[in-house]
XYZ file of N, CA and C in Angstrom:
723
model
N 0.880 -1.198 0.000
C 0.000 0.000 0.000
C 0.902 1.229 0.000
N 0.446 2.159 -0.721
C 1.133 3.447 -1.143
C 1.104 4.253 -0.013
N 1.545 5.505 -0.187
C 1.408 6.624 0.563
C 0.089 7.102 0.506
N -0.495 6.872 -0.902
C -1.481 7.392 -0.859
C -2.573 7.215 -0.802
N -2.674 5.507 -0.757
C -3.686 4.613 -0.552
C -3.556 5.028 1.393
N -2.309 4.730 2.022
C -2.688 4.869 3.373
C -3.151 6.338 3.868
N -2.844 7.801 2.897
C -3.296 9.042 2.861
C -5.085 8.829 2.721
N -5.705 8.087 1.911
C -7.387 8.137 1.316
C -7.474 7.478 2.388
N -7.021 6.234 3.054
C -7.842 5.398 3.959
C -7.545 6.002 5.240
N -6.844 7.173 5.742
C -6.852 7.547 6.857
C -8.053 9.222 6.586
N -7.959 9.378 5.873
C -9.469 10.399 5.139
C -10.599 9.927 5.691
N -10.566 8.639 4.989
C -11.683 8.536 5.452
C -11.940 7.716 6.856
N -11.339 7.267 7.677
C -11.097 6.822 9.098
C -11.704 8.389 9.451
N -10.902 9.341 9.170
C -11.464 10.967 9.926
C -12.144 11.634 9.512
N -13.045 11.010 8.256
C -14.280 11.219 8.294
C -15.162 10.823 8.514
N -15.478 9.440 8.992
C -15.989 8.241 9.834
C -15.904 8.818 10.845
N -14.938 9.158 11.926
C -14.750 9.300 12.752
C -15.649 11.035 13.358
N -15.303 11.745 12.490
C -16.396 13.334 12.384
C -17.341 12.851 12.867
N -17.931 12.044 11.047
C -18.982 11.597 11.371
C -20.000 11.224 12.290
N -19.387 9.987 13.091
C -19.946 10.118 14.193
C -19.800 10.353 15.248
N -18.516 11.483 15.565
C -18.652 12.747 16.114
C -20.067 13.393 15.949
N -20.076 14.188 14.853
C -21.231 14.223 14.428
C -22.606 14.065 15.264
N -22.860 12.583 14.795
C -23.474 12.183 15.071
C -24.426 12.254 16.795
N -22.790 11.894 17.230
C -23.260 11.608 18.377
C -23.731 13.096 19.068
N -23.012 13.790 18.758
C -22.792 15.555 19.045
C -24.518 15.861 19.118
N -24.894 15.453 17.992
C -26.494 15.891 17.598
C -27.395 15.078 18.076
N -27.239 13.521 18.613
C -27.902 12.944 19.233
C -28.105 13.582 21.078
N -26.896 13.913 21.167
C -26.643 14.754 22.600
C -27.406 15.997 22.980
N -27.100 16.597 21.632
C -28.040 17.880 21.514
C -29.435 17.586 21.917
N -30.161 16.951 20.737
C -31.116 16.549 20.935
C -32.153 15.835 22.436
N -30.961 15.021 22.797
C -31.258 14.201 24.566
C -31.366 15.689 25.082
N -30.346 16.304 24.907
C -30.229 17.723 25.943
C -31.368 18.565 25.836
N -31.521 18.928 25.130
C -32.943 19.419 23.995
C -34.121 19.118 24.537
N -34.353 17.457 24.967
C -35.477 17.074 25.196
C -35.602 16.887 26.958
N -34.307 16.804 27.127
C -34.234 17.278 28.923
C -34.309 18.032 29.468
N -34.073 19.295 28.645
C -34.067 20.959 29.271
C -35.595 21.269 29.343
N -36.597 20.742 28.028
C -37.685 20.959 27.682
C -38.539 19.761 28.951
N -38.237 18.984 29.000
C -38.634 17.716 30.511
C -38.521 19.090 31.510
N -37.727 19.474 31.709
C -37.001 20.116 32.766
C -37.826 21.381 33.166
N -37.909 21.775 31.765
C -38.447 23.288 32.039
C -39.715 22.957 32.322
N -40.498 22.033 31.621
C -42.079 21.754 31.417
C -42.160 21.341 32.828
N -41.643 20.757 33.866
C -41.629 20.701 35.254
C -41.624 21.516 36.302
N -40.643 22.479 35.765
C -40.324 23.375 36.604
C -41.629 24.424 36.340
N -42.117 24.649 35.202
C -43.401 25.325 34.880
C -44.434 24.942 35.762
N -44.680 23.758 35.542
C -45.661 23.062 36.282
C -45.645 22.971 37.904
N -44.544 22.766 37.979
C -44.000 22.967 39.593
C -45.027 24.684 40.172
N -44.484 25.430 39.564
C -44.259 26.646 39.539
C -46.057 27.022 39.859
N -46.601 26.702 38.313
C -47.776 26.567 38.207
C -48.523 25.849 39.561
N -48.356 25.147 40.382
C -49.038 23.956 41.155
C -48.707 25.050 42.706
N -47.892 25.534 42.600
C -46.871 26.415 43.800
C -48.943 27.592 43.484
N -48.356 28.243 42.208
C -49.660 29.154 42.383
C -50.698 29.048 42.612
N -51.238 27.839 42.169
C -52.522 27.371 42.453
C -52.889 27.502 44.065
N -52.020 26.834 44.782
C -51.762 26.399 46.079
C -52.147 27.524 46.562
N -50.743 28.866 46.092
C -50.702 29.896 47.187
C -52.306 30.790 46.826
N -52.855 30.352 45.271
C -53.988 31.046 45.443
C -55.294 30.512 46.158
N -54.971 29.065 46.362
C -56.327 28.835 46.816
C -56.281 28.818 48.837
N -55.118 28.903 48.900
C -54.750 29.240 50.406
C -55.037 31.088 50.750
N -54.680 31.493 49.677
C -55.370 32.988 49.753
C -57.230 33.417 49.759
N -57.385 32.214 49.094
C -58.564 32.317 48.470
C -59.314 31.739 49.748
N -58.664 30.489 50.683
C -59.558 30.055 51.967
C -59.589 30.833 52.862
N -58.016 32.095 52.761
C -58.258 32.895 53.748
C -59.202 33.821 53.868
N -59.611 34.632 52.390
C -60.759 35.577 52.883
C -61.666 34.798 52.742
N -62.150 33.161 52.262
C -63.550 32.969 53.044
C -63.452 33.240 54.134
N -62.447 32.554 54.882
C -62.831 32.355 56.382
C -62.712 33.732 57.235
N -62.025 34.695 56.588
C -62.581 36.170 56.975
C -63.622 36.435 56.720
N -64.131 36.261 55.459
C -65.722 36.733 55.032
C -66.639 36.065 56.147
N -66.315 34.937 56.235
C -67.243 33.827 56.999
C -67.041 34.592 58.946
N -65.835 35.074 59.373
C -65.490 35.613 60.648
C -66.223 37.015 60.615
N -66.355 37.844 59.707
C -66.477 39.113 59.786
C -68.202 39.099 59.535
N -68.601 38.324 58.790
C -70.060 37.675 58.532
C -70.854 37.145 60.375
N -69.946 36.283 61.036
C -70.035 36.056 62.576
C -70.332 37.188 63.119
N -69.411 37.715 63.008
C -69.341 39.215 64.003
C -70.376 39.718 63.826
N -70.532 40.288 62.037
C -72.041 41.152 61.982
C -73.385 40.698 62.750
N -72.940 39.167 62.488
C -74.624 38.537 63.136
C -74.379 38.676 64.529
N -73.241 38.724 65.165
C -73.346 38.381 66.795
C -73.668 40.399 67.416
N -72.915 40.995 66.391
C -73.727 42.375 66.686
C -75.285 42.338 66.528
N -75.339 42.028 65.621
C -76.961 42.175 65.064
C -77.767 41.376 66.173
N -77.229 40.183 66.391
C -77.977 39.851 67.646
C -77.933 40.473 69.195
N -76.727 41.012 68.948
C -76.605 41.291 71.027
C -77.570 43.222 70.576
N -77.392 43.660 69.541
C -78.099 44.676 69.360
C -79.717 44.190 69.145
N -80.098 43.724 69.360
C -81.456 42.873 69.389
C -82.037 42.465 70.737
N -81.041 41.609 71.183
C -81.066 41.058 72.705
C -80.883 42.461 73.694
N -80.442 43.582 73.241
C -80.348 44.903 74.132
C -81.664 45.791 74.076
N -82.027 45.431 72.799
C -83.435 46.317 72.309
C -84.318 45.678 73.303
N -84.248 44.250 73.114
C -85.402 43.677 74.153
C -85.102 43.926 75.276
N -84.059 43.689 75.596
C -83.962 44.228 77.058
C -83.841 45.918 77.723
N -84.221 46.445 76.866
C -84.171 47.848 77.071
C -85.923 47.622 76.993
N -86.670 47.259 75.956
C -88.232 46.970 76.179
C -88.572 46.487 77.425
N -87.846 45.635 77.704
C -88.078 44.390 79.379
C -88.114 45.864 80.407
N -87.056 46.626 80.493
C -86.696 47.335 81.188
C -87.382 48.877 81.506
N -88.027 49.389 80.594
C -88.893 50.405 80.317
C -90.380 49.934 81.392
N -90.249 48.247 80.657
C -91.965 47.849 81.277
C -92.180 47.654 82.676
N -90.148 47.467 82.947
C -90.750 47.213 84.632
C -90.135 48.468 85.134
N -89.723 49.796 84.611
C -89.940 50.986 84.908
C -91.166 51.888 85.358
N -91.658 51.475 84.284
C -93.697 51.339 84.224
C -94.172 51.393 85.536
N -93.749 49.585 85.588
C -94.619 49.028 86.772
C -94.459 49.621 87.706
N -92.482 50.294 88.126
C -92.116 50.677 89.441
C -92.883 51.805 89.565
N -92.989 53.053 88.366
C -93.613 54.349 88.817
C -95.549 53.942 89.021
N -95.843 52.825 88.846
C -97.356 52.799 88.891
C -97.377 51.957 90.130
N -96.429 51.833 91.292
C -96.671 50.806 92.583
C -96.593 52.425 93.445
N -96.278 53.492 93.092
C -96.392 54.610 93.429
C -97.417 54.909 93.615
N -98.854 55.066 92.670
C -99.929 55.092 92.869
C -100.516 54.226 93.637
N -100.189 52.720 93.793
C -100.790 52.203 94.942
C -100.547 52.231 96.684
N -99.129 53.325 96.485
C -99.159 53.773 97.878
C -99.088 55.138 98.427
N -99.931 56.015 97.161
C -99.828 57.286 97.176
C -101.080 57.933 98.186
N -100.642 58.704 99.142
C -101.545 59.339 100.001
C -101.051 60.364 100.495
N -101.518 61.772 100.903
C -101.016 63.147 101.069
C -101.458 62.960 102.668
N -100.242 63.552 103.737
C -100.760 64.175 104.651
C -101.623 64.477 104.982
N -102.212 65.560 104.437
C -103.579 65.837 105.106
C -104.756 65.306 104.531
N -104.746 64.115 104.298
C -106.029 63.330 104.260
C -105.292 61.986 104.943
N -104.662 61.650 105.616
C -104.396 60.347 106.433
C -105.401 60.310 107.419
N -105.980 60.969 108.042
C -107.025 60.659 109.412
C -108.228 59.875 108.219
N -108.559 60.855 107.515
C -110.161 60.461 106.329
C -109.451 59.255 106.190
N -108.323 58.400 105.336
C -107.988 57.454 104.512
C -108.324 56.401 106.361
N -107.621 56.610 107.507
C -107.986 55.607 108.234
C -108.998 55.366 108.328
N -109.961 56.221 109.074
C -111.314 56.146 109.524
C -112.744 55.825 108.466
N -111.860 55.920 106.924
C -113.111 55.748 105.965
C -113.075 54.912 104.700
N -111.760 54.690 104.900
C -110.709 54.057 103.497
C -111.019 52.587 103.995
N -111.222 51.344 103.588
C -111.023 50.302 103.889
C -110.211 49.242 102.879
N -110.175 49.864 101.952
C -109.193 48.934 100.712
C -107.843 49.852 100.710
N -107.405 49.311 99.368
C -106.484 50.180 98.904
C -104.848 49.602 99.674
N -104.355 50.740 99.558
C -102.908 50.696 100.072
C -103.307 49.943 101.710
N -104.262 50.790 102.282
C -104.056 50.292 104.128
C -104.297 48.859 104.473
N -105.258 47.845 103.184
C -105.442 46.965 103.126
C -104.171 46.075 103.115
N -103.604 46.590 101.559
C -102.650 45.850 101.094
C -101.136 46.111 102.445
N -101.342 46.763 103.102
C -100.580 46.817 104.028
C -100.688 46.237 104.964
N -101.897 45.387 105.792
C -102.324 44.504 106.453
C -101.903 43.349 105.716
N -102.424 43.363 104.582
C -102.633 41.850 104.231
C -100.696 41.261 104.069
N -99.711 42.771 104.237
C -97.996 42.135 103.662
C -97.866 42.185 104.883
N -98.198 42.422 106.074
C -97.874 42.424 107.489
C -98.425 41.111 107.918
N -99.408 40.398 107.687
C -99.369 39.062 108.124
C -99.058 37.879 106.854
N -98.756 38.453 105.762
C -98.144 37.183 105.307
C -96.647 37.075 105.725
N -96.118 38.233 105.784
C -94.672 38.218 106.583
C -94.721 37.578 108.265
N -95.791 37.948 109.091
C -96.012 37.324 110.133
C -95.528 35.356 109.945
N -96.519 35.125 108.909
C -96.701 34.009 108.779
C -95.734 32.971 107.974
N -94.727 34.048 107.433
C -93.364 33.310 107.196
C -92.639 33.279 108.428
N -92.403 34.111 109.033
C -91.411 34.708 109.978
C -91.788 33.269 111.267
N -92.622 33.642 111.791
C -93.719 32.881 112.524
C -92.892 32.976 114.334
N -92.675 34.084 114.010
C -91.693 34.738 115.368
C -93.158 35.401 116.222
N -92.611 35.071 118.001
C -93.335 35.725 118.540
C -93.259 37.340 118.906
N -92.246 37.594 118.652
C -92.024 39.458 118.692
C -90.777 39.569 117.495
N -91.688 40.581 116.776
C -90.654 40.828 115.801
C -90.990 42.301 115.227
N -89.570 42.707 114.842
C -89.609 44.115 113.972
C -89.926 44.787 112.916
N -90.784 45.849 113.053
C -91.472 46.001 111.605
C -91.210 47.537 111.171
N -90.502 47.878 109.715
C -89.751 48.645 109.638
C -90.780 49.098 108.101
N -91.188 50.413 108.148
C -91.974 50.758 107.274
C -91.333 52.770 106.848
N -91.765 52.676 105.868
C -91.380 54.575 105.073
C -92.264 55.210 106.768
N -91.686 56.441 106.612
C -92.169 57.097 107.446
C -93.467 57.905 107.044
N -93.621 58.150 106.136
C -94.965 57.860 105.792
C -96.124 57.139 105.765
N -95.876 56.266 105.939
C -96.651 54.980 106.181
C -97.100 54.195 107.738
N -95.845 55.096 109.157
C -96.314 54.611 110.374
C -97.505 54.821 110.458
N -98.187 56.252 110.330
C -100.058 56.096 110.635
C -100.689 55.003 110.114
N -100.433 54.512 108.722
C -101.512 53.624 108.162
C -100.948 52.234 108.771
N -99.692 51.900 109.109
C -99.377 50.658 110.177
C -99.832 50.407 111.279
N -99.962 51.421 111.919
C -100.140 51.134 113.400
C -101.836 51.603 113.571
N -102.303 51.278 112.623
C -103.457 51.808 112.429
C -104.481 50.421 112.269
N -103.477 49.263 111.717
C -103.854 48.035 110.855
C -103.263 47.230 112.050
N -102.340 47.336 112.875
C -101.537 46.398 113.495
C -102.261 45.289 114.146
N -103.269 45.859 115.278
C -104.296 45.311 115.899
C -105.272 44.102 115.447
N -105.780 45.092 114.095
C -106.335 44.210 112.947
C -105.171 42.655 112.341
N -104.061 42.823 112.261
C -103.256 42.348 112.111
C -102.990 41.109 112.563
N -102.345 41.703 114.225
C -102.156 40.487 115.003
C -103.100 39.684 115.203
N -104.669 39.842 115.022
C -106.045 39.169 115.483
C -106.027 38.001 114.230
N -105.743 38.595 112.989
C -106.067 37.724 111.758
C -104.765 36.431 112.004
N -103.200 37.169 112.509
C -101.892 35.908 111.998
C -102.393 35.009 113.363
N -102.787 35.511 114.761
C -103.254 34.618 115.624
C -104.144 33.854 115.464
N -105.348 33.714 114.880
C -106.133 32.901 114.492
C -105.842 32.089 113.303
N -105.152 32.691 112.025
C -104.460 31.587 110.937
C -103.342 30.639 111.654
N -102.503 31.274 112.165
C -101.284 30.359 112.547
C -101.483 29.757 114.373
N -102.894 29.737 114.982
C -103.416 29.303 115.975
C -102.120 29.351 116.845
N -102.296 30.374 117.096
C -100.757 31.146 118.191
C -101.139 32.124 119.150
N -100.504 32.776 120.213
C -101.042 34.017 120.556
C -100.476 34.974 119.631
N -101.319 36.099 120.374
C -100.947 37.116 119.040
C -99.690 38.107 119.854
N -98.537 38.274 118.341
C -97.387 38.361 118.378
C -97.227 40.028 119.379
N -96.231 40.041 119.296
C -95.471 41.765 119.773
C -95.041 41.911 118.311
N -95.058 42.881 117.744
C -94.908 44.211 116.753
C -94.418 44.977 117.453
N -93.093 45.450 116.832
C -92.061 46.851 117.725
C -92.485 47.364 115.834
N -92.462 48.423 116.315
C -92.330 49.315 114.525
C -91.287 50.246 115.093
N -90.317 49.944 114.062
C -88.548 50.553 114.082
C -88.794 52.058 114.025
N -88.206 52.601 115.055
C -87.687 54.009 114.891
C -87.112 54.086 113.557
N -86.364 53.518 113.008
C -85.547 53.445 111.812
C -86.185 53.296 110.415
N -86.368 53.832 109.616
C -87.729 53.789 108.476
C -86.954 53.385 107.409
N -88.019 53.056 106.491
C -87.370 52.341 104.993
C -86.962 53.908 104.116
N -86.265 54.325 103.527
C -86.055 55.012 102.217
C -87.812 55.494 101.623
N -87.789 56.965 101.532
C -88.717 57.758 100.678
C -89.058 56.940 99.707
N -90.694 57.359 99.025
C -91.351 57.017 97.327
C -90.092 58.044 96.820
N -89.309 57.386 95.316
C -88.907 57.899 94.903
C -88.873 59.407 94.647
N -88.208 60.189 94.019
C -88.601 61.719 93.357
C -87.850 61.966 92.532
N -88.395 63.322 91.956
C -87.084 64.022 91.030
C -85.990 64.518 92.253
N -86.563 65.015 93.499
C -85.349 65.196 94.060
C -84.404 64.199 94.445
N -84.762 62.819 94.651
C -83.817 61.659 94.969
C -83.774 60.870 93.605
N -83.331 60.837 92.787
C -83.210 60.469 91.328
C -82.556 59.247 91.781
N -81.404 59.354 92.664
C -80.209 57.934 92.285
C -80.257 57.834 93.680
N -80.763 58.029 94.902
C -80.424 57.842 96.150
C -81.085 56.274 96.541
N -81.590 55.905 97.537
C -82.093 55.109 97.970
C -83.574 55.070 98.339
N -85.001 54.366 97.624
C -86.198 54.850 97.702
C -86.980 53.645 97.969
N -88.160 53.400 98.251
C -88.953 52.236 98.329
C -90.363 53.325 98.015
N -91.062 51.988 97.151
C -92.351 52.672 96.879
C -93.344 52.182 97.834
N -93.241 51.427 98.678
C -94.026 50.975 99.592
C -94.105 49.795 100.465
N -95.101 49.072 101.271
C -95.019 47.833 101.844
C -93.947 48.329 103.093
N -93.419 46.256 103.845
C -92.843 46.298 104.950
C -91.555 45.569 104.694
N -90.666 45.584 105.985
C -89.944 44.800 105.857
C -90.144 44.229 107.530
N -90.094 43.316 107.585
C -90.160 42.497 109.027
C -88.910 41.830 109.481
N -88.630 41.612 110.847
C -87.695 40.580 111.298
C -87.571 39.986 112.306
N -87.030 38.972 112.639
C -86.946 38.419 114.201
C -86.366 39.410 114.738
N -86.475 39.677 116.030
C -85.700 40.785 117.019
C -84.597 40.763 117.349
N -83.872 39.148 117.040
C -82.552 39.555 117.034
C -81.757 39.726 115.312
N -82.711 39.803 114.700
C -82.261 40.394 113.035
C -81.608 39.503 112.688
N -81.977 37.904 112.808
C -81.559 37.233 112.157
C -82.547 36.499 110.794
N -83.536 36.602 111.092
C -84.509 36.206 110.076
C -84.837 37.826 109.456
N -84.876 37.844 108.244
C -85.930 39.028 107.632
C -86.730 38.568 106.576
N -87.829 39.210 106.162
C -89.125 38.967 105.398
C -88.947 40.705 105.031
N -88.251 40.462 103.427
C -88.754 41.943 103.079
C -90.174 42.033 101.818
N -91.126 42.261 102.400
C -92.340 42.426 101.318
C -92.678 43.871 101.581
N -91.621 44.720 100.797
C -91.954 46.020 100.381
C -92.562 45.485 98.541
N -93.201 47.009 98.200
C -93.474 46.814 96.458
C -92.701 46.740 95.677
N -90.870 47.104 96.138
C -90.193 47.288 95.323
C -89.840 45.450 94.923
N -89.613 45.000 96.329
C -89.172 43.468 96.198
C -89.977 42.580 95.863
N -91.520 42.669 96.068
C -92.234 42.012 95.165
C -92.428 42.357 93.836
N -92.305 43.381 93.259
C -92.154 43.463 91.578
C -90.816 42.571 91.301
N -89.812 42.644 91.962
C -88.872 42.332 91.515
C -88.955 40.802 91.397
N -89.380 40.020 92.364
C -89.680 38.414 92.390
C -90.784 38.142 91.440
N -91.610 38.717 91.178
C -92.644 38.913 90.241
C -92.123 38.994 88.931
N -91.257 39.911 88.743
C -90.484 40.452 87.257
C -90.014 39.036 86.772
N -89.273 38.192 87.945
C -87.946 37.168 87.614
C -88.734 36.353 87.365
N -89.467 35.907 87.876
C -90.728 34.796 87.968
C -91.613 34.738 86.115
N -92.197 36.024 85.966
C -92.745 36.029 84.994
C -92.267 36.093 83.470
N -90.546 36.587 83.680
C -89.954 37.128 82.293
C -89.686 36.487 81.764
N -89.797 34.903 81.475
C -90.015 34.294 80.357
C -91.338 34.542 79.327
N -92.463 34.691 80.374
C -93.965 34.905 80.104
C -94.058 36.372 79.091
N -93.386 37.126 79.874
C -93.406 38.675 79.342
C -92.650 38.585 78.007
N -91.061 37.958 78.160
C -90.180 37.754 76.217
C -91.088 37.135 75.291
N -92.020 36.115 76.132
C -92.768 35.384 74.924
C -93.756 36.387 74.132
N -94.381 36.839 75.646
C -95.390 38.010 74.902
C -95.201 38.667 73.912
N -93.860 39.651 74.380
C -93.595 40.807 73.546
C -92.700 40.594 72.132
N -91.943 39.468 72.360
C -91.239 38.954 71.086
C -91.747 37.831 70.456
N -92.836 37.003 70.836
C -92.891 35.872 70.785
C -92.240 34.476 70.774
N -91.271 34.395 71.320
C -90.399 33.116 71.896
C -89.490 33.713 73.214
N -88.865 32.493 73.527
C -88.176 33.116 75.295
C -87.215 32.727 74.565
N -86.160 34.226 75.297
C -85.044 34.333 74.846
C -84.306 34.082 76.065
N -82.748 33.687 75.915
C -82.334 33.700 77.062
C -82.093 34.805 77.581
């Protein structure tokens, strides 16, 4: 073999060899090509799946604000409801307190006429809270503490009194001290916030360990507690708590 036979056959050895250089070069490309594109189409998707996420985690957060701030409105809307009624509740037994006024309203100078000619009314209802207190109490001397307004029409009834709890509770009839010490004025504009009773007694054993208070103020009030399911139903129609 010549020089130049081994010159053509080493030609083409290094062009064979290019070749699939070549070859392989562009097969590489290509793998690379289709890995970058794997790669990227992942990382897109990645990316993509990341947003979804952070939007629908954004997206649960203002429900659950909408849904919190939605709470709130209703729990206003209700306690502003539950205040209305109870501002209604509260007006009615305002009512009641200034109208237990009228049932123990009497002027000075007609107290002699109201004893000697009056037989109902306040002087009644003042007998009749002097022996049901008797008849809780069920003490043989006990203290009876009334507005100072009201000693004439007490000690006026007392007699009457002790005759009725002695014969119900088949006892002798008790001692009644009526306290130097008096209950609190019918309200006024001049005592707005002080301390007032609109009427009735308060009773006690003599050594002030038992008391029986049946003034008007404390029976509205046991009355009020007693009935105000009766009254929410009325006025709203269902009982609220």
């Amino acid at each position: 073999m010549n020089d130049a036979d081994v010159s053509k056959q080493i030609q083409q050895m290094v062009r064979f060899i290019r070749q699939e250089a070549e070859e392989k070069a562009n097969e590489i490309s290509v793998s690379a090509e289709e890995e970058f594109n794997i790669e990227k189409l992942q990382l897109v998707e990645a990316e993509k799946k990341k947003i979804r996420q952070e939007y629908e985690r954004k997206e649960k957060q203002v429900d659950v604000r909408k849904k919190i701030e939605y709470s709130m409105q209703l729990n206003a809307s209700r306690i502003k409801v539950l205040q209305a009624q109870d501002d209604l509740v509260d007006t009615m037994k305002e009512a009641a307190a200034k109208e237990l006024l009228n049932v123990s309203h009497h002027e000075h100078g007609i107290i002699d006429s109201i004893i000697h000619h009056h037989h109902g009314g306040y002087k009644k209802l003042l007998h009749d809270l002097i022996v049901q207190s008797l008849l809780r109490l069920k003490e043989p001397c006990v203290l009876l503490r009334c507005r100072k307004h009201d000693v004439h029409l007490v000690e006026h009834v007392l007699e009457a009194v002790k005759e009725e709890y002695a014969e119900k509770a088949n006892v002798h009839q008790p001692e009644i001290i009526v306290d130097e010490i008096h209950l609190p004025p019918a309200p006024s504009h001049h005592n707005m916030h002080g301390p007032s009773c609109s009427g009735g007694v308060v009773l006690a054993s003599r050594d002030g360990k038992i008391v029986c208070e049946n003034t008007l103020d404390a029976r509205l009030e046991v009355v009020f507690r007693k009935k105000l399911p009766e009254i929410r139903k009325c006025l709203f129609g269902q009982v609220t708590a």
